[in-house]
Short mmCIF file of C-alpha atoms in Angstrom, two decimals:
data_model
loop_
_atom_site.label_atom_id
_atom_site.label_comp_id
_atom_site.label_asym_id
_atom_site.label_seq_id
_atom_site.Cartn_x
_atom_site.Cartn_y
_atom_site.Cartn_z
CA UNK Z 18 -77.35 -14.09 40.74
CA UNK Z 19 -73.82 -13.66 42.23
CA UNK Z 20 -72.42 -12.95 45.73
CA UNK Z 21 -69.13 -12.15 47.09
CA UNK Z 22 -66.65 -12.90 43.74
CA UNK Z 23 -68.33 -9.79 42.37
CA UNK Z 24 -71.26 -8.63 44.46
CA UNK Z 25 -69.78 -8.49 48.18
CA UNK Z 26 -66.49 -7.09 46.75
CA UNK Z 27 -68.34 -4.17 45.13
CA UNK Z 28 -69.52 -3.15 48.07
CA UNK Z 29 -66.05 -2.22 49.19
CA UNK Z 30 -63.65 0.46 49.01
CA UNK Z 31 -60.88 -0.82 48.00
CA UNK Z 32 -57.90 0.74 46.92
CA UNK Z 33 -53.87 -0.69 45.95
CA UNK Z 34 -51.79 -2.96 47.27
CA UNK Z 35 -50.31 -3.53 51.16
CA UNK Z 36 -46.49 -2.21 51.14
CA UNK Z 37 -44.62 -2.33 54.14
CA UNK Z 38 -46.80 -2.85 57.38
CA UNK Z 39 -46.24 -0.21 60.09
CA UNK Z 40 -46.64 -0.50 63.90
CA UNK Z 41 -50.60 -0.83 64.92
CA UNK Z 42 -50.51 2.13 66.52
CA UNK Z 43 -49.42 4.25 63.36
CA UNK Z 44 -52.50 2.26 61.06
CA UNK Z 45 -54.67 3.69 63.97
CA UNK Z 46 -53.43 7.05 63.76
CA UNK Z 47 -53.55 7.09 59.84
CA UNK Z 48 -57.35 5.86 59.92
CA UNK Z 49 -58.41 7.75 62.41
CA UNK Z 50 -56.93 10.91 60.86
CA UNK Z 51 -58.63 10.01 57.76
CA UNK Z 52 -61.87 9.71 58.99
CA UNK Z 53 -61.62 12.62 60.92
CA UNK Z 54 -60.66 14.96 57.85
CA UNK Z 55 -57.37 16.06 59.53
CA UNK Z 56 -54.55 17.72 57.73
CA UNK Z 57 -54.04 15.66 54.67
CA UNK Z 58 -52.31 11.93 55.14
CA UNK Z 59 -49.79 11.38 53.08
CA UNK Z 60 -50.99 8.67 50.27
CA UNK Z 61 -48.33 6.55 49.01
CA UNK Z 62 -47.84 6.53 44.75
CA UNK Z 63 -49.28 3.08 44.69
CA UNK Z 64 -52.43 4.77 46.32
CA UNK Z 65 -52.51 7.63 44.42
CA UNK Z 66 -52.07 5.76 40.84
CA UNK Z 67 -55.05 3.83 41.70
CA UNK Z 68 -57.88 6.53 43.11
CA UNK Z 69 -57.17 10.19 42.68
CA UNK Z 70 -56.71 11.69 45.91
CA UNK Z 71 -60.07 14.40 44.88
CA UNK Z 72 -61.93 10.89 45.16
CA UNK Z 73 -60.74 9.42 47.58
CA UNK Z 74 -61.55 12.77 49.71
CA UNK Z 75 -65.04 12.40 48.29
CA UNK Z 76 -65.22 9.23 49.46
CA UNK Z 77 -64.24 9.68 52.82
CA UNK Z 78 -66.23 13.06 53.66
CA UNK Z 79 -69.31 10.97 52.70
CA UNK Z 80 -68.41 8.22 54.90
CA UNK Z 81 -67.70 10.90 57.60
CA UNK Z 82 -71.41 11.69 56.87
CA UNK Z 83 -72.37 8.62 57.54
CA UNK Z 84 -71.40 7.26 60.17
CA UNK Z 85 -70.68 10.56 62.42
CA UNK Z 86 -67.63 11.26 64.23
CA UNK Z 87 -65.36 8.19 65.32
CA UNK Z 88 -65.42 7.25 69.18
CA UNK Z 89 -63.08 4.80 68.67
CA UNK Z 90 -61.00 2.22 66.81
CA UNK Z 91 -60.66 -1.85 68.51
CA UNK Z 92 -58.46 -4.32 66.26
CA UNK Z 93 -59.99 -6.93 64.94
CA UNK Z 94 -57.72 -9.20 63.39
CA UNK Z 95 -56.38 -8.29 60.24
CA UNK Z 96 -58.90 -5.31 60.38
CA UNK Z 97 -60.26 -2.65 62.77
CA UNK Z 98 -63.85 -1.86 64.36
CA UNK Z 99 -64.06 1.90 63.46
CA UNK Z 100 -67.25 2.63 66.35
CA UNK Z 101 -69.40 5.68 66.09
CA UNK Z 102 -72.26 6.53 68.12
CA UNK Z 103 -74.73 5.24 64.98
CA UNK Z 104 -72.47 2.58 62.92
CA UNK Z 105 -69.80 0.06 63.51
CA UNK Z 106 -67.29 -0.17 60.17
CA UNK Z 107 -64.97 -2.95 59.11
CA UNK Z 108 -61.94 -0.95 57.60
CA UNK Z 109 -58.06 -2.16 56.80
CA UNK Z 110 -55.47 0.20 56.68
CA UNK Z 111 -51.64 -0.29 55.38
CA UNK Z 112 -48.65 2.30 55.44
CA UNK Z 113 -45.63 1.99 53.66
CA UNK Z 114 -42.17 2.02 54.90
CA UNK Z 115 -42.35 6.35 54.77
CA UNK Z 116 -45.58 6.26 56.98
CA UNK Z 117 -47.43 7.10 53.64
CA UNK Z 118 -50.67 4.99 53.00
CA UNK Z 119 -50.39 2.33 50.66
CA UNK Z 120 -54.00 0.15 51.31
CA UNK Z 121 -57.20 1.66 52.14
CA UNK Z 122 -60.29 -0.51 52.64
CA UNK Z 123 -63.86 0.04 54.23
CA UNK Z 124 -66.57 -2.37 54.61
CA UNK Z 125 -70.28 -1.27 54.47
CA UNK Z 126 -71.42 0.55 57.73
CA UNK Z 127 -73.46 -1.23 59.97
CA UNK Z 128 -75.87 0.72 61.99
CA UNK Z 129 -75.61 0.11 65.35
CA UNK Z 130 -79.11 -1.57 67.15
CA UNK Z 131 -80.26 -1.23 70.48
CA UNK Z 132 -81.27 -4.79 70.23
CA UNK Z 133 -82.79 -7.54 67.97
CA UNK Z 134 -86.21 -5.47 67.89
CA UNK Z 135 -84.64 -2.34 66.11
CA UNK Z 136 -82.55 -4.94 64.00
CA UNK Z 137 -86.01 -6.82 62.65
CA UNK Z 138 -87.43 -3.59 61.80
CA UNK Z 139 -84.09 -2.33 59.83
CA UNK Z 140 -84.75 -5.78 57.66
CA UNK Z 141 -88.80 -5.13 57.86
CA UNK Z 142 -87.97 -2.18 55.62
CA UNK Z 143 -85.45 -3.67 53.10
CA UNK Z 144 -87.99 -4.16 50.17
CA UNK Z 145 -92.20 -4.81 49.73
CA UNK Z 146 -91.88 -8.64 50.51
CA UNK Z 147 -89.42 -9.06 53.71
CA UNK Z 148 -88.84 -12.39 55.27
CA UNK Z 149 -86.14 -13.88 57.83
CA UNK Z 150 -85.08 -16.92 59.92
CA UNK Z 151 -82.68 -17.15 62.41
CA UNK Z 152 -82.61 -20.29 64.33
CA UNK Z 153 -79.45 -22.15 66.64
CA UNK Z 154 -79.62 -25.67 67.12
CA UNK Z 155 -83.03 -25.68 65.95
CA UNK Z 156 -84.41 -23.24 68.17
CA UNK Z 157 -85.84 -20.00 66.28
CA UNK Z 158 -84.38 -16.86 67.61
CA UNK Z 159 -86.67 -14.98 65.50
CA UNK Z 160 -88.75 -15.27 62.16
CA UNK Z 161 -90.87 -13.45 59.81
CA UNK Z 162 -93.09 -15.55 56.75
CA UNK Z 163 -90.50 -17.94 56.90
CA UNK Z 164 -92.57 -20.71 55.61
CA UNK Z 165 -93.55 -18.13 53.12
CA UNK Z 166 -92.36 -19.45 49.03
CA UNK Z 167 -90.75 -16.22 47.67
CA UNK Z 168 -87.90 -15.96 45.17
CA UNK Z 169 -84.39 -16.66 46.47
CA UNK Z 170 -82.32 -16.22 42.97
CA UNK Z 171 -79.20 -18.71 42.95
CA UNK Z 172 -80.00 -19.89 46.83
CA UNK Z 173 -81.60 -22.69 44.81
CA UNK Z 174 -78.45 -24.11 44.39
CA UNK Z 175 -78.32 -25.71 47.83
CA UNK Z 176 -80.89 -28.00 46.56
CA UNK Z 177 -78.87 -29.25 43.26
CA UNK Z 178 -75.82 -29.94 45.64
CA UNK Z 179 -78.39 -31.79 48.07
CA UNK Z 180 -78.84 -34.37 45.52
CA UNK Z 181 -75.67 -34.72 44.41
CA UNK Z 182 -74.22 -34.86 47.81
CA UNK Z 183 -77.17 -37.71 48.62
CA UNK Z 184 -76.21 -39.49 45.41
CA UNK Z 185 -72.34 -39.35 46.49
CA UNK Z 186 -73.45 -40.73 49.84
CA UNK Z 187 -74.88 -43.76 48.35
CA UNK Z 188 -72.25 -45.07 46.22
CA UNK Z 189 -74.13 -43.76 43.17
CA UNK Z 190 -71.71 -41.25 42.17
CA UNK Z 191 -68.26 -40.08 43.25
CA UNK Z 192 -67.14 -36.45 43.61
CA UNK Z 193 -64.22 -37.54 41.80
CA UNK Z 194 -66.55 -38.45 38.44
CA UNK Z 195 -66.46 -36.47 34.99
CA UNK Z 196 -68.99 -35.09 32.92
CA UNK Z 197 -68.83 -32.90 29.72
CA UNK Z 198 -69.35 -29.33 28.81
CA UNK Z 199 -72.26 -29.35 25.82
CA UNK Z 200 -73.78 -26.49 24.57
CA UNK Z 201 -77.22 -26.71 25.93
CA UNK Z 202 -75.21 -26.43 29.39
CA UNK Z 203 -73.42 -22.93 28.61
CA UNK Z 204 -75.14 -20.09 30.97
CA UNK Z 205 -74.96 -16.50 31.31
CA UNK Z 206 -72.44 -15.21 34.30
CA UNK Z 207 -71.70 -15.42 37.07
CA UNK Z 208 -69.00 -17.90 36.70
CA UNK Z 209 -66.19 -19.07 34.55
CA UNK Z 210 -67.58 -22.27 33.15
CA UNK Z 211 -69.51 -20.33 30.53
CA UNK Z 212 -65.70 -19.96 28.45
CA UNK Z 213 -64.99 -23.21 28.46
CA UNK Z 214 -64.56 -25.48 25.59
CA UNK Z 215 -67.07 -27.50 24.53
CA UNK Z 216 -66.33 -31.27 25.50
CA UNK Z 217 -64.18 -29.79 28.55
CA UNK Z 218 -64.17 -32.65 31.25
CA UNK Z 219 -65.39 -31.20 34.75
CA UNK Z 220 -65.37 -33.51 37.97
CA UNK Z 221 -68.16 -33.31 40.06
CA UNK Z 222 -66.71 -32.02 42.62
CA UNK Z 223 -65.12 -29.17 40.54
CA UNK Z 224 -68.37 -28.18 38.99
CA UNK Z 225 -69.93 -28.35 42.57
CA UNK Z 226 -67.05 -26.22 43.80
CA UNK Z 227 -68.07 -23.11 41.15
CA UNK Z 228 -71.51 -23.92 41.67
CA UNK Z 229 -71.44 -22.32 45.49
CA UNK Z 230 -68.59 -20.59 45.92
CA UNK Z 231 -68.99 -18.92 42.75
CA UNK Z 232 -72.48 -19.44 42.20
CA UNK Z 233 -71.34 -20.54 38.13
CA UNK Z 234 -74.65 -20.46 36.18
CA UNK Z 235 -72.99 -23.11 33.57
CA UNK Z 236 -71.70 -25.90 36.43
CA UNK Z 237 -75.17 -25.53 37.85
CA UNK Z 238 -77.15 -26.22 34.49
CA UNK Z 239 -74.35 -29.03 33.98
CA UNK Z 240 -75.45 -30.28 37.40
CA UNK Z 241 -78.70 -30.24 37.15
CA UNK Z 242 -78.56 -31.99 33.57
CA UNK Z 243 -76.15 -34.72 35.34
CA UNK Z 244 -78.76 -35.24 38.14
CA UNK Z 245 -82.18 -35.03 36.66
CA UNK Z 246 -84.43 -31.84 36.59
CA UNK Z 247 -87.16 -33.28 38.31
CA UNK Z 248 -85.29 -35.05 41.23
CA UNK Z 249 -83.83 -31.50 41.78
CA UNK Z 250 -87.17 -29.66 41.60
CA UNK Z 251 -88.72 -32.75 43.97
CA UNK Z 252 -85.84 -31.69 46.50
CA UNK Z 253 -86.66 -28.16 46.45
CA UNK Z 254 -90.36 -28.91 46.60
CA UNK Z 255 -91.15 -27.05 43.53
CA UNK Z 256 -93.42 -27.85 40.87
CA UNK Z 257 -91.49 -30.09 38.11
CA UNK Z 258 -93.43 -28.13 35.78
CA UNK Z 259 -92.16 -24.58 37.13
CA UNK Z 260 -88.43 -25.55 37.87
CA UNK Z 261 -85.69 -24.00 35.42
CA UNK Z 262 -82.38 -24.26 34.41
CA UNK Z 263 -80.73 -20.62 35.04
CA UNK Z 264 -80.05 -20.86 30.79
CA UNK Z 265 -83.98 -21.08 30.31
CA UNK Z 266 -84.46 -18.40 33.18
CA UNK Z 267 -82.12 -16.46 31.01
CA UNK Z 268 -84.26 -17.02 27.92
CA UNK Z 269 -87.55 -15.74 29.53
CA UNK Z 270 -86.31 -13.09 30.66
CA UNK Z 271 -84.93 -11.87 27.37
CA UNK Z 272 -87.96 -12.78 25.62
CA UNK Z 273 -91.35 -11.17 27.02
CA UNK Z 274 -93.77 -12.81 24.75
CA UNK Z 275 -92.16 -16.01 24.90
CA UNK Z 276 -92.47 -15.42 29.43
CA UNK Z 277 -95.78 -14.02 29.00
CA UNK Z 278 -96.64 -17.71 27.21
CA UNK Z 279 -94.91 -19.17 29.87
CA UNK Z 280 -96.72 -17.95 32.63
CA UNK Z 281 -99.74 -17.84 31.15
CA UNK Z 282 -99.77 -21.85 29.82
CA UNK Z 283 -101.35 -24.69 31.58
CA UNK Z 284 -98.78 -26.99 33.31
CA UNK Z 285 -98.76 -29.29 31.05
CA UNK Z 286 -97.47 -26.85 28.37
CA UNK Z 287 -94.42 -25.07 30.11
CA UNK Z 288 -91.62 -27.58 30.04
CA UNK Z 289 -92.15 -27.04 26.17
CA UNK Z 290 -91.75 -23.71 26.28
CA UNK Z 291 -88.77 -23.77 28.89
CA UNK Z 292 -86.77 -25.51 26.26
CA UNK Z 293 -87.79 -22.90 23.82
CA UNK Z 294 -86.37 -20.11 25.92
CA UNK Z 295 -83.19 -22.35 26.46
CA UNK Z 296 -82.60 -22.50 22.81
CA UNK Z 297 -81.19 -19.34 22.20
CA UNK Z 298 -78.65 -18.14 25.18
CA UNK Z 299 -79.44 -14.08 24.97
CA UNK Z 300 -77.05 -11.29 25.80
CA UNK Z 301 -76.51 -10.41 28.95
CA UNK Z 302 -77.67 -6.49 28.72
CA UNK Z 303 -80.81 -8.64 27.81
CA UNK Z 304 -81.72 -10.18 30.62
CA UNK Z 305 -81.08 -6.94 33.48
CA UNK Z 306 -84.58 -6.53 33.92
CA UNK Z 307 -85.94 -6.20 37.07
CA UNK Z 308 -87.78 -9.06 38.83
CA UNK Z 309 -90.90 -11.15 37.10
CA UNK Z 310 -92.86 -12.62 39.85
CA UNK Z 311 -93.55 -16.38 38.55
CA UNK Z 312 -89.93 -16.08 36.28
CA UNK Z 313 -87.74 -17.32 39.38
CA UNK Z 314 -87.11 -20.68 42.08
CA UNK Z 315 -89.54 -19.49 44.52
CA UNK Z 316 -88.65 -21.58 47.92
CA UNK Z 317 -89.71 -20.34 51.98
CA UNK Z 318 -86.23 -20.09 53.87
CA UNK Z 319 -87.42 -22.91 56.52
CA UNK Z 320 -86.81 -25.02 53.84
CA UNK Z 321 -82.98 -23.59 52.80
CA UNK Z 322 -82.27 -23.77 56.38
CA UNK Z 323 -83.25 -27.73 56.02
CA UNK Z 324 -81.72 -28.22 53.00
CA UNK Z 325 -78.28 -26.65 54.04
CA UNK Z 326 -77.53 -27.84 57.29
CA UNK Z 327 -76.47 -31.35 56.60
CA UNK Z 328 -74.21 -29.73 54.07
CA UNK Z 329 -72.97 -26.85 56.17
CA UNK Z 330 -69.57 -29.29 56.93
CA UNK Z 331 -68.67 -29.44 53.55
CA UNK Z 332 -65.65 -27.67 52.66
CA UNK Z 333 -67.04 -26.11 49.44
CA UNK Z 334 -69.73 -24.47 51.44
CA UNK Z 335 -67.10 -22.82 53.31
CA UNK Z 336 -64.77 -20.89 50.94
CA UNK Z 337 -67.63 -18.03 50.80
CA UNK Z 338 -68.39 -16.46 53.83
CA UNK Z 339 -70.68 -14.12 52.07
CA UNK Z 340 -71.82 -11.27 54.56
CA UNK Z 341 -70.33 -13.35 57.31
CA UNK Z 342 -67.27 -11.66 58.70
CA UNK Z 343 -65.11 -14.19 58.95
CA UNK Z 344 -64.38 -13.88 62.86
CA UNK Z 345 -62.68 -16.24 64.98
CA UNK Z 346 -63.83 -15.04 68.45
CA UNK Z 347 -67.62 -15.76 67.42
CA UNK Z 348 -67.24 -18.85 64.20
CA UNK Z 349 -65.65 -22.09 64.14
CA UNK Z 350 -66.68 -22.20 60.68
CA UNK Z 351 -69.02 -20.43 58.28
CA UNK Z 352 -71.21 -22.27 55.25
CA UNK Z 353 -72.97 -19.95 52.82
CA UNK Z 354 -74.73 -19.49 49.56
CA UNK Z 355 -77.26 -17.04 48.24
CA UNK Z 356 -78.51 -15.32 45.36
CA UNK Z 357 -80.12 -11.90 44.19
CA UNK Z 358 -81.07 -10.36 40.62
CA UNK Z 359 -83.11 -6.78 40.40
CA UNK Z 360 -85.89 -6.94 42.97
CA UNK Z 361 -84.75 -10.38 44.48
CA UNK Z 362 -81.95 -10.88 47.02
CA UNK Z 363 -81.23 -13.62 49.57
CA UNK Z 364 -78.75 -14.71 52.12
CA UNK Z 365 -78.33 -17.96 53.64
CA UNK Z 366 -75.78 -18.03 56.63
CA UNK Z 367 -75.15 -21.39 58.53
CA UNK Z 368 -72.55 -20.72 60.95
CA UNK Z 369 -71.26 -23.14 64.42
CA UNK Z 370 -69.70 -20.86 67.36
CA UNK Z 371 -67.50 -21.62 69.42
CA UNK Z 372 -69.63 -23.23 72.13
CA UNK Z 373 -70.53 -25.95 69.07
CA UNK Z 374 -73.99 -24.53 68.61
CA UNK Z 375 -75.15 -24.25 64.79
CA UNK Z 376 -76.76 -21.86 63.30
CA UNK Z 377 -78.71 -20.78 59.88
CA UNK Z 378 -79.61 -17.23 59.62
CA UNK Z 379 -81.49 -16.27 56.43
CA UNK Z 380 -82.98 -13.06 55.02
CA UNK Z 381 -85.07 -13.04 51.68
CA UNK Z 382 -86.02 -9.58 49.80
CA UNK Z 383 -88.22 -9.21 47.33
CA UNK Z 384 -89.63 -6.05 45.60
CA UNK Z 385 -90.45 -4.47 42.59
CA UNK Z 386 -87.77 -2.11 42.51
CA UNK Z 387 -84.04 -2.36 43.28
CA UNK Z 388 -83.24 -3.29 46.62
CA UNK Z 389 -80.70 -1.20 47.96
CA UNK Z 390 -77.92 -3.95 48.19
CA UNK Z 391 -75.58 -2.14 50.69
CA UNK Z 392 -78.22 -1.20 53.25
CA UNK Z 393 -79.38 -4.73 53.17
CA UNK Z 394 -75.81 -6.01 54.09
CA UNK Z 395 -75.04 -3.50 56.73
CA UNK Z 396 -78.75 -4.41 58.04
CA UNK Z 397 -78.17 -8.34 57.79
CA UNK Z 398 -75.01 -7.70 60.14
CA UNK Z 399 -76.50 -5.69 62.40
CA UNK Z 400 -79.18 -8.63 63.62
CA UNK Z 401 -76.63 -10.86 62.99
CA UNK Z 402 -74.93 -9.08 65.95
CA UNK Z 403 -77.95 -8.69 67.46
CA UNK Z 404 -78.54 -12.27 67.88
CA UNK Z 405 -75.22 -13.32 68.96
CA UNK Z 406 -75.79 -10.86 71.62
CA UNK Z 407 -78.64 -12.98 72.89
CA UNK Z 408 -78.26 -15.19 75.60
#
């Protein structure tokens, strides 16, 4: 249930700290030696003291196996396009006054699509249940069972900050507002909120803040106690009856008889037993089990896409890009928040380019097994290309 404080970042190579920047043309050199297994580069100490260089030649052979041989290397920014005839790569590169390198960092490789058709069938084979929306200003570029209810993970937090953001629009509430920490609010990670005192004043906005960018388990539950359960489970158009608070999602998955109840009771029945799983807040190597069909906040992506466009402009929905590269010759601005546990991932991009158009582009996974995290970013960002290709 995280994304980029955590998820996105592990999905990195990443290695020191920048020293002294050198000319472009010498980071090209470096990287391009590097990924060609040249001669040896020399690796500055502040390199070496954080990846041995045995591992960091491992690392780079099987990225050379990868992608394939480099055809060439376009600045991008900050960064570099490393092309290949199968994969584009994000990378960052850093020498030190002596021409030795000092930073060293790869995104995950996207493969390279002929078109949007080859990148719907890379997402088509991301996991058992597979479903996507891309649509800009309104219009759908392309879609798969996207009025289809399957389970988005922490995405459900666009509806919390729905209400709250409706409530702050009426005068009912200010951003500025506090509420207290109590201990039916403390969550499992991700997040920070879960150490804080008991009694610890949040604002509204703050907790809000965590809540997205962070995707903090214990602001949301604080949140969603603040607001009411059932005007946030009315907003997401789930059942008041099925909608949890991520501490009693945490206590049914720990507790399999306790879930089997759960799933098994009338409607009438579950809120009781909800509460009974949020009693107790487990351990967290209790609750890495893969996906429970039923166990989750189970919305179609249509509906994300509705809920997060009027809150796209908001400033907390922007410190996240999540697999968005930030890039300034395609966004004005980029919103996100999604979610994944074992079996469930989704992403929820809503982006305006430069011509002013908006967009939300969403992709929800679901299988029984692990979804292979990395290939599901590189394949998100390969029909994201795809479709800002289109016309």
């Amino acid at each position: 249930m995280r994304f980029r404080n955590g998820f996105w970042a592990a999905l990195s190579v990443v290695f020191a700290s920048v020293g002294v920047a050198a000319a472009a043309e010498e980071d090209e050199a470096a990287l391009l030696a590097l990924l060609a297994g040249d001669d040896p580069v020399a690796l500055a100490p502040a390199l070496l003291a954080e990846v041995p260089r045995e591992t960091l030649q491992q690392v780079l052979a099987g990225l050379r196996d990868q992608i394939g041989p480099v055809e060439d290397i376009v600045p991008a920014g900050e960064d570099y396009r490393v092309e290949t005839a199968s994969h584009l790569v994000r990378a960052r590169i850093a020498l030190d006054g002596e021409g030795r390198v000092a930073m060293l960092w790869f995104d995950a490789p996207e493969p390279r699509v002929s078109g949007l058709a080859e990148a719907e069938a890379l997402l088509a084979g991301l996991g058992r249940e597979t479903a996507w929306l891309a649509l800009r200003d309104g219009e759908v570029l392309s879609a798969r069972e996207s009025d289809v209810p399957l389970a988005v993970g922490s995405a459900f937090k666009i509806g919390v900050l729905s209400v709250l953001v409706e409530d702050v629009a009426a005068g009912r509430r200010d951003w500025a507002d506090v509420v207290r920490l109590a201990p039916r609010h403390r969550s499992l990670p991700t997040g920070r909120m879960q150490d804080f005192l008991e009694g610890a004043p949040v604002t509204l906005h703050s907790a809000a803040l965590a809540m997205i960018a962070e995707s903090d388990n214990t602001a949301t539950d604080l949140l969603i106690d603040t607001l009411g359960a059932e005007r946030v489970a009315a907003r997401l158009g789930i059942a008041p009856e099925d909608f949890l608070t991520t501490r009693a999602f945490f206590g049914l998955k720990a507790d399999a008889a306790l879930r089997e109840a759960w799933l098994a009771a009338p409607a009438a029945e579950r809120p009781a037993l909800a509460a009974r799983a949020a009693e107790r807040l487990p351990a967290p190597a209790q609750v890495g089990g893969p996906f429970v069909p039923g166990v989750e906040w189970t919305l179609p992506l249509d509906r994300l896409c509705a809920l997060g466009a009027p809150l796209a402009e908001l400033p907390l929905m922007q410190v996240n890009p999540g697999p968005v590269t930030p890039d300034p010759a395609l966004w004005q601005r980029i919103a996100y928040k999604g979610g994944s546990e074992p079996g469930v991932l989704n992403v929820t991009a809503l982006m305006r380019d430069l011509r002013g158009r908006d967009w939300c582009v969403a992709l929800t996974v679901n299988d029984g097994a692990e979804i292979p995290l990395p290939e599901a970013v590189a394949d998100f960002g390969a029909f994201l290309r795809a479709l800002t290709a289109l016309p």
